[in-house]
Amino acid sequence: MRPAILFPLFAETRTLPGVGPRLEKLIAQVAGRRLVDLIFDLPTGVVDRSYRPKLIAAEAGRIATVAVNVLDHLPPYDKRQPYRVRCSDDTAAMELVFFHAHADYLNQALPKGSRRIVSGRIERFNNRLQMPHPDYVLPPEQEPELPLHEPVYALTENLPGKSLAKAIRGALEKVPAVPEWQDASFLKARGWQPFAEALHKAHAPVHEADLSPDTPERSRLAYDELLANQLALILIRAHMRAAKGRVLNGDGHLKAKALVALPFVLTEAQQQTLGEIEADMASPTRMLRLLQGDVGAGKTVVAMLALLGAVEAGAQGALMAPTEILARQHMAALEPIAKAAGVRMALLTGRERGPSRDATLEALAKGEIDILVGTHALFSEDVAFRDLGLAVVDEQHRFGVHQRMTLQGKAERLVDVLVMTATPIPRTLALTAYGDMDVSRLHGRPPGRKPVETRVLPVERLDEVVEHLRKAIATGARAYWVCPLVAESEKIDLAAAEERAVELRKALGPKVGLVHGQMKAVERDAAMERFKNGDIALLVATTVIEVGVDVPEATIMVVEHAERFGLAQLHQLRGRVGRGARKSSCLLVYQPPLGETAKARLKTLRETDDGFVIAEEDLRLRGPGELLGTRQSGEIEFRMADLAAHGELLTAARDDAKLVLSRDPDLKSPRGEALRVLLYLFGRDEAVRYLRAG
Ligand code: ADP
Ligand code: MG
């Protein structure tokens, strides 16, 4: 149970004064539903109102606080004009400008002849000073109420900054006196203040420098969050380990048949990772292993051989893909191997319905199906295996630790779990997102793959790209054209892609197709099919193809607005080509001017093809403060820790968590008790449940 001391922080935001249903919703979008979400929503900027010029010397563009006399009011002639209030100090005049103003309010706030303190951004317009919509208008006696330094928070449309700031101030008032969960000497050595103090300080920046992730207060808070994360992962992992698994010890007879049927031999890297997996399966503890490797590194074959091992041991296997297309692709690729080994395999996705679905389910329950391939439909209520032994989850980086646990909970007996991800994850991220798992890394690529030639060019040269495509298509080449992520909204992205498809059709003829995320699965599969068989030569796409479609005939990848994609994403896109025998190329088209980070990203892509290197570089390039945006690489969401900036703290938290738990495995010492509060504070309730009652 959550300790009572934290109750106030877990109250809903609507309990705050001034927060009604409308504001509650908007606040939920940027921070969350509870006060604790508000206190962890740190400022992204600071407004400095300490600049107090005389008007004659006021610099346009700056936030200024000025004492003025109100001269007169100039109401607008018509509604589209602003309401103006003329003021002056003893050096110059200035107009306060209000659009959609209420005259009553302005007469009351700025009576003619009164003296007022106004604060806001000063502008110069037609050589006259003006201040549109001052942030503050106060009578002189209220001047002490004017905040000289105000935190700025990330907003969303229709959420007024002042309302959010007020809600956050309200939440901060509710922060209780918590016991110190950090080691006293560690805090001292780092020069960090207590939690509540750090929190208040972090919300009260004075200078830009106070927003840096390495201030003492932000470091402390990040460390708290990372420590909670690491403690939780170690506890979950210990729980999983303690849970009895089963011994899946195949005799190798199916694997041998499959290996003979394969048109290639396993690479050394594949043999090694398969060995790691088989050892886990054969051990009496439960397997929780992450198999990382680039697109095309050959993970699927490894997974299939592991599944055969489970079947050899008398159990069933499941392979879950994130999308319908991928599930079908896996089925198509693996069925011949299954046939060769004499193993029964079936497909189950959301699209299998009615009698055929019933038949599959029945066969599955009877054990007449050995390996089931599908989407998350595999884990719906009515799907019952006779004896599931190994679950392979492909590209599951969209899920977090929590979902993985739910999924494992579904299995009646403890199932070995192998997660495959095509997004190599930097070591630090693997620690936080997959710290509950063992990791196998599949390096390199199968032999015979030609490297993809990568070219970077500005959008002015788009004509050349089209020309290149025209020639290539004439020789039978197949190409992708990925459209930019321009907006948050998929609708807008879609409009851009549609427009591009129309233009390309004009330039290149009818063999131009379009796929996007809003298409029905059937339509999308149909379009992919036509691309596969060559009816479509150029496939314009929003990023749906990111998820791993395999068309070996495709040899050209054009990415428009490449500067807007993350490094890992671009790497994934590039991985769509270079799968066949023909030489492939990737054209990254950018919109100048390129920012420093975008430049570095594109340079990295040109220089390396190693997903592990790219992943590390990706993390490094995300400057502090840059949103961990596209969330493509298994990142779990930290609210205060910034893995690009706090990597060192993560390692420290890892060591700290290990040490604490080795000495006090059930968190019963005084520090242990305090750490329980920390775990609850960061919503790690499930980890606390694994502790013996304290
Ligand atoms: P991943 O699942 O890692 O994206 P796949 O398992 O789909 O990669 O493998 C990509 C391609 O390489 C497939 O066509 C597969 O048949 C082939 N392949 C896998 N292993 C080897 C190997 N050892 N030698 C040659 N080709 C291989
Ligand atoms: Mg096992």
XYZ file of C-alpha atoms and ligand atoms in Angstrom:
722
model
C 0.000 0.000 0.000
C 1.126 3.479 -0.828
C 2.360 5.248 2.310
C -0.070 7.809 3.702
C 2.568 10.497 3.544
C 2.283 10.428 -0.255
C -1.510 10.600 -0.448
C -1.633 14.371 -1.057
C 0.647 14.000 -4.091
C -1.519 11.317 -5.609
C -4.627 13.480 -5.461
C -6.043 14.379 -8.866
C -5.168 17.766 -10.305
C -8.813 18.817 -10.278
C -8.612 19.035 -6.477
C -6.409 22.109 -6.947
C -8.071 25.497 -6.693
C -8.810 26.898 -10.133
C -8.540 23.564 -11.943
C -11.849 22.555 -13.488
C -12.644 19.766 -15.944
C -11.396 21.727 -18.954
C -8.079 22.659 -17.413
C -7.705 19.201 -15.956
C -7.810 17.700 -19.433
C -5.277 20.134 -20.817
C -2.952 19.603 -17.865
C -3.275 15.854 -18.332
C -1.962 16.282 -21.864
C 1.239 17.983 -20.822
C 1.891 16.507 -17.394
C -0.612 14.002 -16.087
C -3.627 13.594 -13.876
C -2.093 13.737 -10.445
C -0.251 16.328 -8.441
C 2.843 14.173 -8.537
C 2.839 14.550 -12.312
C 2.839 18.292 -11.899
C 5.750 18.459 -9.495
C 7.841 16.349 -11.858
C 7.010 18.588 -14.794
C 10.122 20.753 -14.661
C 10.348 24.164 -16.337
C 11.712 24.381 -19.851
C 12.438 28.076 -19.653
C 12.598 31.103 -17.445
C 11.254 34.621 -17.816
C 13.454 37.245 -16.289
C 11.546 40.388 -15.321
C 14.448 42.029 -13.583
C 15.237 44.265 -16.570
C 13.916 47.670 -15.508
C 14.899 50.272 -18.105
C 13.794 53.830 -18.504
C 11.591 53.862 -21.586
C 13.953 56.043 -23.547
C 16.605 53.358 -23.243
C 14.365 50.293 -23.446
C 15.564 47.639 -25.859
C 12.906 46.254 -28.127
C 12.346 42.515 -27.927
C 13.176 42.174 -24.246
C 10.929 41.415 -21.328
C 10.907 44.565 -19.234
C 9.268 45.833 -16.103
C 8.464 49.543 -16.185
C 6.760 52.031 -13.895
C 4.444 54.252 -15.976
C 1.710 56.860 -15.712
C -1.487 56.121 -17.595
C -2.171 59.034 -19.971
C -5.309 58.055 -21.837
C -7.338 55.279 -23.434
C -7.790 54.903 -27.186
C -10.644 52.468 -27.799
C -10.702 50.978 -31.316
C -12.956 52.241 -34.083
C -13.843 48.740 -35.074
C -13.482 45.316 -33.536
C -10.525 44.239 -35.605
C -8.412 47.073 -34.258
C -6.697 46.805 -30.902
C -7.510 48.846 -27.837
C -4.614 51.095 -26.912
C -3.656 52.638 -23.612
C -1.063 55.389 -23.777
C 1.437 55.633 -20.940
C 4.762 57.267 -20.234
C 7.503 57.458 -17.689
C 9.451 60.653 -17.396
C 11.602 59.786 -20.423
C 9.328 58.490 -23.198
C 5.869 57.255 -24.160
C 4.658 53.715 -24.746
C 1.385 52.149 -25.801
C -0.104 49.103 -24.155
C -1.911 47.184 -26.890
C -4.846 44.832 -26.331
C -6.675 42.782 -28.923
C -10.226 41.618 -28.178
C -10.159 43.816 -25.126
C -12.879 44.457 -22.592
C -13.051 48.201 -22.041
C -14.504 47.781 -18.539
C -11.661 45.644 -17.424
C -9.036 47.961 -18.874
C -10.585 51.056 -17.304
C -10.508 49.332 -13.981
C -6.985 47.944 -14.273
C -5.484 51.066 -15.861
C -7.434 54.119 -14.740
C -6.459 57.312 -16.514
C -3.987 59.296 -14.429
C -2.907 56.334 -12.295
C 0.557 55.005 -11.782
C 1.134 51.354 -12.726
C 3.881 48.779 -12.885
C 3.662 46.893 -16.170
C 5.741 43.926 -17.207
C 5.901 42.272 -20.603
C 7.723 42.199 -23.901
C 8.554 45.592 -25.296
C 8.361 46.083 -29.036
C 9.086 48.937 -31.364
C 6.494 49.479 -34.047
C 6.627 52.393 -36.515
C 9.277 53.809 -34.269
C 6.951 53.821 -31.271
C 7.337 51.724 -28.177
C 4.565 49.348 -27.374
C 3.856 46.451 -25.108
C 1.217 44.070 -26.440
C -0.743 42.329 -23.723
C 1.441 42.984 -20.698
C 1.849 39.913 -18.492
C 1.371 42.021 -15.385
C -0.380 45.301 -14.631
C -0.110 46.214 -10.967
C -0.646 49.271 -8.785
C 2.661 50.306 -7.183
C 1.736 49.005 -3.752
C 1.381 45.489 -5.179
C 4.809 45.543 -6.744
C 6.230 43.013 -4.285
C 3.841 40.453 -5.795
C 5.496 40.711 -9.179
C 7.638 37.618 -9.685
C 10.998 38.758 -10.972
C 11.763 35.328 -12.330
C 9.073 33.041 -13.612
C 9.390 29.438 -14.682
C 8.095 28.590 -18.150
C 6.528 25.204 -18.757
C 5.877 23.270 -21.920
C 2.310 23.951 -22.977
C -0.286 22.627 -25.307
C -2.827 24.508 -27.372
C -5.377 26.388 -25.247
C -3.503 25.802 -22.019
C -2.548 29.202 -20.606
C 0.934 29.315 -19.147
C -0.275 31.123 -16.085
C -2.869 28.458 -15.304
C -0.359 25.654 -15.551
C 2.201 27.543 -13.485
C -0.424 28.187 -10.839
C -1.433 24.532 -10.734
C 2.194 23.519 -10.364
C 2.693 26.013 -7.538
C -0.381 24.526 -5.892
C 1.022 21.028 -6.256
C 4.404 22.067 -4.876
C 2.713 23.313 -1.731
C 1.498 19.784 -1.146
C 4.944 18.213 -1.227
C 5.276 16.452 2.144
C 8.337 16.160 4.319
C 9.632 12.818 3.102
C 12.302 10.726 4.784
C 15.687 10.977 3.032
C 16.176 7.935 0.816
C 19.598 8.830 -0.443
C 22.765 8.043 1.378
C 23.754 11.061 3.494
C 27.448 10.979 2.627
C 26.659 10.568 -1.063
C 24.448 13.664 -0.973
C 27.124 15.581 0.810
C 29.828 14.548 -1.608
C 27.682 15.647 -4.537
C 26.487 18.810 -2.846
C 22.851 17.870 -3.319
C 20.011 19.213 -1.213
C 17.066 17.257 0.226
C 14.317 16.140 -2.154
C 11.706 18.795 -1.371
C 14.277 21.547 -1.446
C 15.638 20.352 -4.770
C 12.143 20.236 -6.180
C 11.316 23.780 -5.146
C 14.621 25.023 -6.470
C 14.168 23.258 -9.797
C 10.844 25.033 -10.213
C 12.342 28.414 -9.417
C 14.959 29.077 -12.079
C 16.515 32.528 -12.182
C 18.948 32.219 -15.068
C 19.017 30.072 -18.179
C 21.831 28.120 -16.564
C 19.392 26.919 -13.918
C 17.634 24.892 -16.604
C 20.716 22.837 -17.318
C 20.360 19.154 -16.457
C 23.490 19.273 -14.341
C 22.439 21.756 -11.700
C 22.575 20.152 -8.250
C 18.792 20.164 -7.933
C 18.079 18.671 -11.339
C 20.818 16.098 -10.862
C 19.389 15.079 -7.522
C 15.885 14.669 -8.938
C 17.170 12.760 -11.935
C 19.092 10.502 -9.613
C 15.981 9.859 -7.541
C 14.104 8.856 -10.647
C 16.905 6.659 -11.940
C 17.365 4.989 -8.589
C 13.656 4.182 -8.415
C 13.895 2.752 -11.921
C 16.932 0.616 -11.144
C 15.594 -0.657 -7.828
C 12.330 -1.609 -9.497
C 14.060 -3.425 -12.327
C 16.312 -5.385 -10.005
C 13.351 -6.359 -7.832
C 11.273 -7.422 -10.820
C 14.162 -9.330 -12.240
C 14.853 -11.083 -8.943
C 11.211 -12.029 -8.772
C 11.257 -13.414 -12.280
C 14.384 -15.397 -11.544
C 13.015 -16.789 -8.337
C 9.956 -17.898 -10.212
C 10.532 -21.419 -11.395
C 10.882 -21.794 -15.104
C 10.963 -25.050 -16.913
C 13.677 -26.966 -18.573
C 13.295 -26.879 -22.328
C 16.033 -29.175 -23.425
C 15.650 -30.041 -27.075
C 17.506 -33.031 -28.506
C 18.306 -31.161 -31.693
C 16.580 -33.481 -34.165
C 14.238 -30.815 -35.559
C 16.945 -28.211 -35.593
C 19.162 -30.561 -37.573
C 16.483 -31.000 -40.228
C 15.937 -27.257 -40.438
C 19.640 -26.508 -40.759
C 19.906 -28.917 -43.654
C 16.941 -27.250 -45.353
C 18.276 -23.722 -44.935
C 19.939 -22.366 -48.065
C 22.800 -20.982 -45.972
C 24.873 -21.764 -42.929
C 24.508 -19.812 -39.727
C 27.037 -17.108 -39.132
C 29.219 -17.327 -36.077
C 27.253 -14.520 -34.447
C 24.020 -16.370 -35.044
C 25.423 -19.580 -33.591
C 26.611 -17.734 -30.554
C 23.294 -16.010 -29.805
C 21.389 -19.225 -30.438
C 23.717 -20.896 -27.947
C 22.887 -18.259 -25.335
C 19.193 -18.726 -25.897
C 19.381 -22.513 -25.781
C 21.339 -22.400 -22.545
C 18.640 -20.210 -20.992
C 15.906 -22.508 -22.175
C 17.661 -25.556 -20.814
C 18.146 -23.999 -17.409
C 15.472 -24.426 -14.755
C 15.056 -20.673 -14.355
C 12.918 -18.755 -16.663
C 14.389 -17.104 -19.745
C 13.883 -13.403 -20.247
C 16.210 -12.483 -23.033
C 16.464 -9.608 -25.447
C 17.907 -10.350 -28.863
C 19.187 -7.161 -30.408
C 20.364 -6.879 -33.956
C 20.042 -4.736 -37.023
C 17.319 -5.188 -39.555
C 18.445 -8.097 -41.676
C 20.996 -9.310 -39.149
C 19.319 -12.702 -39.208
C 17.406 -12.717 -35.939
C 14.317 -14.428 -37.253
C 16.158 -17.579 -38.207
C 17.710 -17.706 -34.769
C 14.281 -17.309 -33.180
C 12.862 -20.050 -35.370
C 15.582 -22.469 -34.345
C 14.886 -21.656 -30.706
C 11.192 -22.337 -31.293
C 12.082 -25.695 -32.801
C 14.032 -26.418 -29.637
C 10.890 -25.824 -27.595
C 8.952 -28.172 -29.857
C 11.664 -30.811 -29.507
C 11.198 -30.552 -25.771
C 7.506 -31.326 -26.206
C 6.192 -27.799 -25.790
C 4.613 -25.263 -28.132
C 6.035 -22.000 -29.356
C 4.582 -18.626 -30.261
C 5.972 -15.827 -32.376
C 4.301 -12.462 -32.000
C 4.856 -9.619 -34.462
C 3.793 -6.011 -34.003
C 1.804 -5.811 -37.229
C -0.319 -7.925 -39.473
C 2.070 -7.528 -42.419
C 5.024 -8.664 -40.379
C 3.176 -11.633 -38.962
C 2.313 -12.787 -42.460
C 5.852 -12.187 -43.614
C 7.246 -14.273 -40.783
C 4.781 -16.996 -41.596
C 5.779 -17.001 -45.257
C 9.493 -17.055 -44.442
C 9.320 -19.687 -41.743
C 6.753 -22.098 -43.073
C 9.232 -23.818 -45.411
C 11.577 -24.366 -42.493
C 8.738 -25.761 -40.418
C 7.767 -28.073 -43.288
C 11.303 -29.309 -43.638
C 11.400 -30.078 -39.936
C 7.950 -31.653 -39.998
C 6.548 -29.131 -37.566
C 2.990 -27.808 -37.704
C 2.682 -24.078 -37.897
C -0.352 -21.759 -38.037
C -1.166 -18.075 -38.292
C -3.478 -16.106 -36.054
C -4.113 -12.397 -36.456
C -7.065 -10.117 -35.915
C -8.118 -10.917 -39.450
C -8.584 -14.639 -38.922
C -12.206 -14.933 -37.886
C -15.077 -17.363 -37.856
C -14.749 -21.103 -38.474
C -11.104 -21.080 -39.561
C -10.144 -19.212 -36.423
C -12.141 -21.653 -34.320
C -10.409 -24.556 -35.988
C -6.995 -23.029 -35.302
C -7.859 -22.454 -31.669
C -9.081 -25.992 -31.270
C -5.979 -27.457 -32.845
C -3.854 -25.223 -30.665
C -5.581 -26.385 -27.496
C -5.151 -30.001 -28.533
C -1.494 -29.512 -29.248
C -1.911 -30.165 -32.958
C -0.206 -26.897 -33.752
C 3.413 -26.638 -32.663
C 4.197 -23.049 -33.504
C 1.690 -20.234 -33.704
C 2.616 -17.006 -35.487
C 0.536 -13.877 -35.137
C -0.063 -10.396 -33.864
C -1.052 -9.461 -30.350
C -4.265 -11.355 -31.157
C -2.195 -14.314 -29.925
C -2.700 -13.127 -26.425
C -6.411 -12.498 -26.464
C -8.547 -14.183 -23.836
C -9.800 -17.118 -25.851
C -6.433 -18.266 -27.148
C -5.319 -21.252 -25.129
C -2.214 -23.274 -25.852
C -1.967 -26.849 -24.759
C 1.504 -26.186 -23.448
C 3.245 -22.975 -24.401
C 6.965 -23.187 -23.648
C 8.572 -20.319 -25.529
C 7.147 -16.985 -26.589
C 9.129 -14.914 -29.061
C 8.084 -11.290 -29.311
C 9.371 -9.442 -32.356
C 10.200 -5.752 -32.354
C 8.521 -5.202 -29.157
C 10.252 -1.942 -28.421
C 6.900 -0.251 -28.428
C 6.102 -1.858 -25.141
C 7.636 -1.257 -21.770
C 8.490 -3.445 -18.852
C 4.943 -3.256 -17.589
C 3.354 -4.601 -20.738
C 5.897 -7.361 -20.940
C 4.927 -8.452 -17.478
C 1.234 -8.501 -18.344
C 2.031 -10.614 -21.320
C 4.042 -13.055 -19.276
C 1.269 -13.169 -16.720
C -1.018 -14.510 -19.432
C 0.845 -17.746 -19.682
C -0.420 -20.336 -17.258
C 2.896 -21.989 -16.820
C 5.978 -19.929 -16.800
C 6.986 -19.388 -20.333
C 10.449 -18.581 -21.589
C 10.409 -15.221 -23.316
C 12.653 -13.999 -26.095
C 12.202 -10.411 -27.256
C 13.687 -9.433 -30.599
C 14.312 -5.828 -31.402
C 15.607 -4.421 -34.645
C 16.489 -1.175 -32.971
C 19.831 -1.657 -31.346
C 19.563 0.068 -28.024
C 22.463 1.893 -26.423
C 23.790 0.182 -23.336
C 22.464 2.848 -21.009
C 18.986 2.582 -22.465
C 19.073 -1.181 -22.369
C 19.769 -0.850 -18.660
C 16.726 1.261 -18.016
C 14.253 -0.216 -20.442
C 15.308 -3.836 -20.413
C 17.185 -4.048 -17.125
C 14.973 -6.964 -16.251
C 16.329 -8.984 -19.163
C 19.515 -10.578 -20.337
C 20.784 -9.228 -23.595
C 22.174 -10.985 -26.653
C 23.608 -8.836 -29.382
C 23.653 -10.134 -32.911
C 26.446 -8.255 -34.617
C 27.082 -7.927 -38.305
C 25.072 -9.107 -41.249
C 24.799 -12.374 -43.116
C 27.380 -12.682 -45.889
C 26.565 -11.584 -49.414
C 24.950 -8.321 -48.471
C 26.242 -5.313 -50.323
C 26.519 -2.100 -48.324
C 23.936 0.526 -49.182
C 25.385 3.611 -50.803
C 24.146 6.602 -48.834
C 23.900 10.068 -50.338
C 22.824 13.276 -48.681
C 21.458 16.106 -50.801
C 19.464 19.314 -50.438
C 15.878 19.520 -51.563
C 16.846 21.849 -54.439
C 18.195 18.759 -56.125
C 14.926 16.856 -55.932
C 14.717 16.942 -59.716
C 17.918 14.935 -59.921
C 16.447 12.394 -57.557
C 13.359 12.056 -59.722
C 15.543 11.723 -62.807
C 17.593 9.012 -61.112
C 14.393 7.195 -60.229
C 13.089 7.418 -63.750
C 16.196 5.700 -65.102
C 16.263 3.087 -62.374
C 12.594 2.230 -62.761
C 13.093 1.848 -66.494
C 15.554 -0.951 -65.735
C 13.051 -2.638 -63.435
C 14.200 -1.261 -60.096
C 11.858 -0.905 -57.134
C 12.043 2.145 -54.858
C 10.595 3.571 -51.658
C 9.864 7.239 -51.138
C 9.311 8.109 -47.516
C 7.477 11.308 -46.765
C 8.303 13.625 -43.961
C 6.879 13.701 -40.524
C 5.828 17.293 -40.742
C 3.248 17.591 -38.045
C 2.002 15.968 -34.910
C -1.122 15.152 -36.798
C -1.231 12.132 -39.028
C -3.810 13.820 -41.227
C -1.362 16.503 -42.228
C 1.394 13.967 -42.848
C -0.988 12.078 -44.996
C -1.920 15.114 -47.062
C 1.757 15.708 -47.755
C 2.301 12.123 -48.816
C -0.737 12.158 -51.077
C 0.387 15.322 -52.749
C 3.841 13.890 -53.318
C 2.388 10.736 -54.825
C 0.346 12.806 -57.274
C 3.410 14.785 -58.351
C 5.539 11.693 -58.751
C 2.838 10.027 -60.787
C 2.894 13.050 -63.083
C 6.642 12.743 -63.442
C 7.075 8.971 -63.513
C 3.822 7.528 -64.746
C 1.237 5.221 -63.234
C 3.510 2.773 -61.411
C 3.511 4.962 -58.318
C 1.636 3.692 -55.255
C 0.899 5.045 -51.821
C 0.722 3.443 -48.385
C 0.050 5.177 -45.135
C -0.893 4.547 -41.546
C -4.536 5.437 -41.955
C -5.215 2.835 -44.620
C -7.122 -0.273 -43.714
C -4.805 -3.210 -43.164
C -6.275 -5.012 -46.171
C -5.681 -2.088 -48.498
C -2.190 -1.611 -47.189
C -1.317 -5.249 -47.637
C -2.733 -5.103 -51.152
C -0.536 -2.122 -52.003
C 2.500 -3.840 -50.476
C 1.696 -6.923 -52.482
C 1.593 -4.921 -55.705
C 4.947 -3.411 -54.795
C 6.361 -6.849 -54.128
C 5.216 -8.235 -57.464
C 6.268 -5.136 -59.389
C 2.898 -3.627 -60.367
C 4.069 -0.687 -58.341
C 7.631 0.426 -58.911
C 7.742 3.408 -56.596
C 6.039 3.185 -53.256
C 5.360 6.497 -51.560
C 4.920 5.941 -47.867
C 4.498 7.583 -44.535
C 6.604 5.752 -42.006
C 4.514 2.575 -41.962
C 7.265 0.752 -43.774
C 9.465 1.386 -40.795
C 8.018 -1.665 -39.136
C 9.908 -4.075 -41.238
C 8.434 -5.000 -44.559
C 10.684 -7.187 -46.597
C 10.855 -6.588 -50.335
C 14.275 -7.801 -51.440
C 13.756 -6.362 -54.930
C 13.685 -2.812 -53.560
C 17.005 -1.099 -54.113
C 16.379 2.613 -53.683
C 15.240 4.437 -50.584
C 14.439 8.123 -50.820
C 13.778 9.923 -47.562
C 12.369 13.398 -47.821
C 13.026 15.887 -45.032
C 15.592 13.498 -43.688
C 16.575 16.159 -41.163
C 13.346 15.553 -39.309
C 13.913 11.903 -38.648
C 15.848 10.482 -35.765
C 19.083 8.690 -36.459
C 17.740 5.309 -35.455
C 14.691 5.820 -37.636
C 16.771 6.703 -40.672
C 18.918 3.685 -40.058
C 15.836 1.501 -39.967
C 14.512 3.006 -43.161
C 17.801 2.454 -44.908
C 17.669 -1.142 -43.758
C 14.660 -1.658 -46.036
C 16.954 -1.735 -49.038
C 20.129 -3.664 -49.695
C 18.372 -6.921 -48.970
C 18.775 -8.481 -52.363
C 21.714 -9.161 -54.626
C 21.537 -5.831 -56.459
C 23.403 -2.748 -55.418
C 21.247 -0.406 -53.372
C 21.236 3.253 -52.538
C 19.688 5.528 -49.982
C 19.062 9.174 -50.843
C 18.572 11.435 -47.871
C 16.989 14.655 -49.041
C 17.081 17.529 -46.609
C 15.663 20.997 -46.324
C 18.428 23.540 -45.718
C 19.605 25.071 -43.517
C 20.669 22.066 -41.506
C 21.029 22.423 -37.770
C 24.167 21.111 -36.070
C 22.458 17.984 -34.784
C 20.818 17.145 -38.090
C 24.157 17.627 -39.821
C 25.864 15.264 -37.404
C 23.102 12.697 -37.821
C 23.350 12.629 -41.591
C 27.120 12.463 -41.397
C 26.950 9.472 -39.077
C 24.642 7.687 -41.468
C 26.996 8.266 -44.339
C 29.903 6.951 -42.328
C 28.572 3.856 -40.659
C 26.143 1.072 -41.141
C 26.506 -0.515 -37.717
C 23.263 -0.194 -35.795
C 25.000 -0.415 -32.443
C 27.315 2.461 -33.263
C 24.389 4.448 -34.609
C 22.354 3.851 -31.481
C 25.096 5.195 -29.223
C 25.561 8.174 -31.502
C 21.829 8.797 -31.549
C 21.711 9.065 -27.804
C 24.756 11.294 -27.716
C 23.339 13.639 -30.327
C 20.155 14.242 -28.508
C 21.198 17.318 -26.719
C 19.910 17.788 -23.234
C 16.410 19.129 -23.401
C 15.673 17.719 -26.805
C 12.585 15.609 -26.460
C 13.166 11.913 -26.479
C 10.624 12.444 -29.222
C 9.844 9.583 -31.535
C 10.292 7.026 -28.790
C 11.461 4.474 -31.222
C 14.160 2.756 -29.299
C 12.747 1.147 -26.232
C 13.113 4.243 -24.195
C 11.045 4.383 -21.158
C 9.793 7.743 -20.276
C 11.729 9.545 -17.649
C 10.314 12.774 -16.495
C 13.351 14.325 -14.940
C 16.257 12.159 -15.924
C 17.743 12.859 -19.325
C 19.741 9.872 -20.423
C 21.873 11.899 -22.787
C 22.959 14.092 -19.898
C 22.667 11.787 -16.925
C 24.354 8.643 -18.203
C 26.881 8.768 -15.411
C 24.125 9.039 -12.810
C 22.428 6.009 -14.286
C 25.494 3.872 -13.734
C 25.787 5.174 -10.192
C 22.108 4.432 -9.547
C 22.572 0.936 -10.893
C 25.459 0.260 -8.505
C 23.670 1.903 -5.619
C 20.517 -0.157 -6.181
C 22.486 -3.386 -6.363
C 24.377 -2.602 -3.198
C 21.317 -1.584 -1.219
C 19.399 -4.676 -2.214
C 22.296 -7.002 -1.513
C 22.489 -5.665 2.037
C 18.808 -5.157 2.637
C 16.908 -7.309 0.149
C 13.504 -6.527 1.596
C 14.123 -2.843 2.209
C 13.542 -3.017 5.943
C 16.347 -0.835 7.247
C 15.571 2.835 7.835
C 16.999 3.721 4.435
C 15.128 0.784 2.978
C 11.869 2.108 4.371
C 12.601 5.486 2.837
C 13.397 3.812 -0.487
C 9.974 2.206 -0.418
C 8.545 5.721 -0.328
C 10.733 6.585 -3.304
C 9.435 3.583 -5.244
C 5.841 4.573 -4.578
C 6.568 8.171 -5.412
C 7.684 7.085 -8.878
C 4.789 4.705 -9.360
C 6.812 1.531 -8.961
C 4.156 -0.101 -6.837
C 4.494 -3.446 -8.576
C 8.139 -3.679 -7.559
C 7.314 -3.056 -3.903
C 4.832 -5.901 -4.059
C 7.731 -8.252 -4.645
C 9.295 -7.342 -1.335
C 8.453 -9.494 1.600
C 6.002 -7.559 3.743
C 7.930 -4.950 5.677
P 16.137 -9.953 -39.098
O 15.022 -10.780 -38.568
O 17.260 -9.808 -38.143
O 15.702 -8.652 -39.681
P 16.199 -12.027 -41.022
O 16.265 -13.186 -40.103
O 14.895 -11.699 -41.636
O 16.765 -10.734 -40.290
O 17.291 -12.241 -42.122
C 17.405 -11.396 -43.239
C 17.697 -12.191 -44.480
O 18.975 -12.803 -44.371
C 16.700 -13.287 -44.680
O 16.374 -13.318 -46.047
C 17.422 -14.534 -44.258
O 16.993 -15.663 -44.973
C 18.870 -14.207 -44.583
N 19.828 -14.876 -43.716
C 19.708 -15.080 -42.398
N 20.798 -15.711 -41.907
C 21.640 -15.873 -42.952
C 22.937 -16.465 -43.085
N 23.576 -16.993 -42.052
N 23.488 -16.469 -44.302
C 22.850 -15.943 -45.372
N 21.626 -15.392 -45.316
C 21.014 -15.348 -44.109
Mg 14.178 -22.293 -19.048
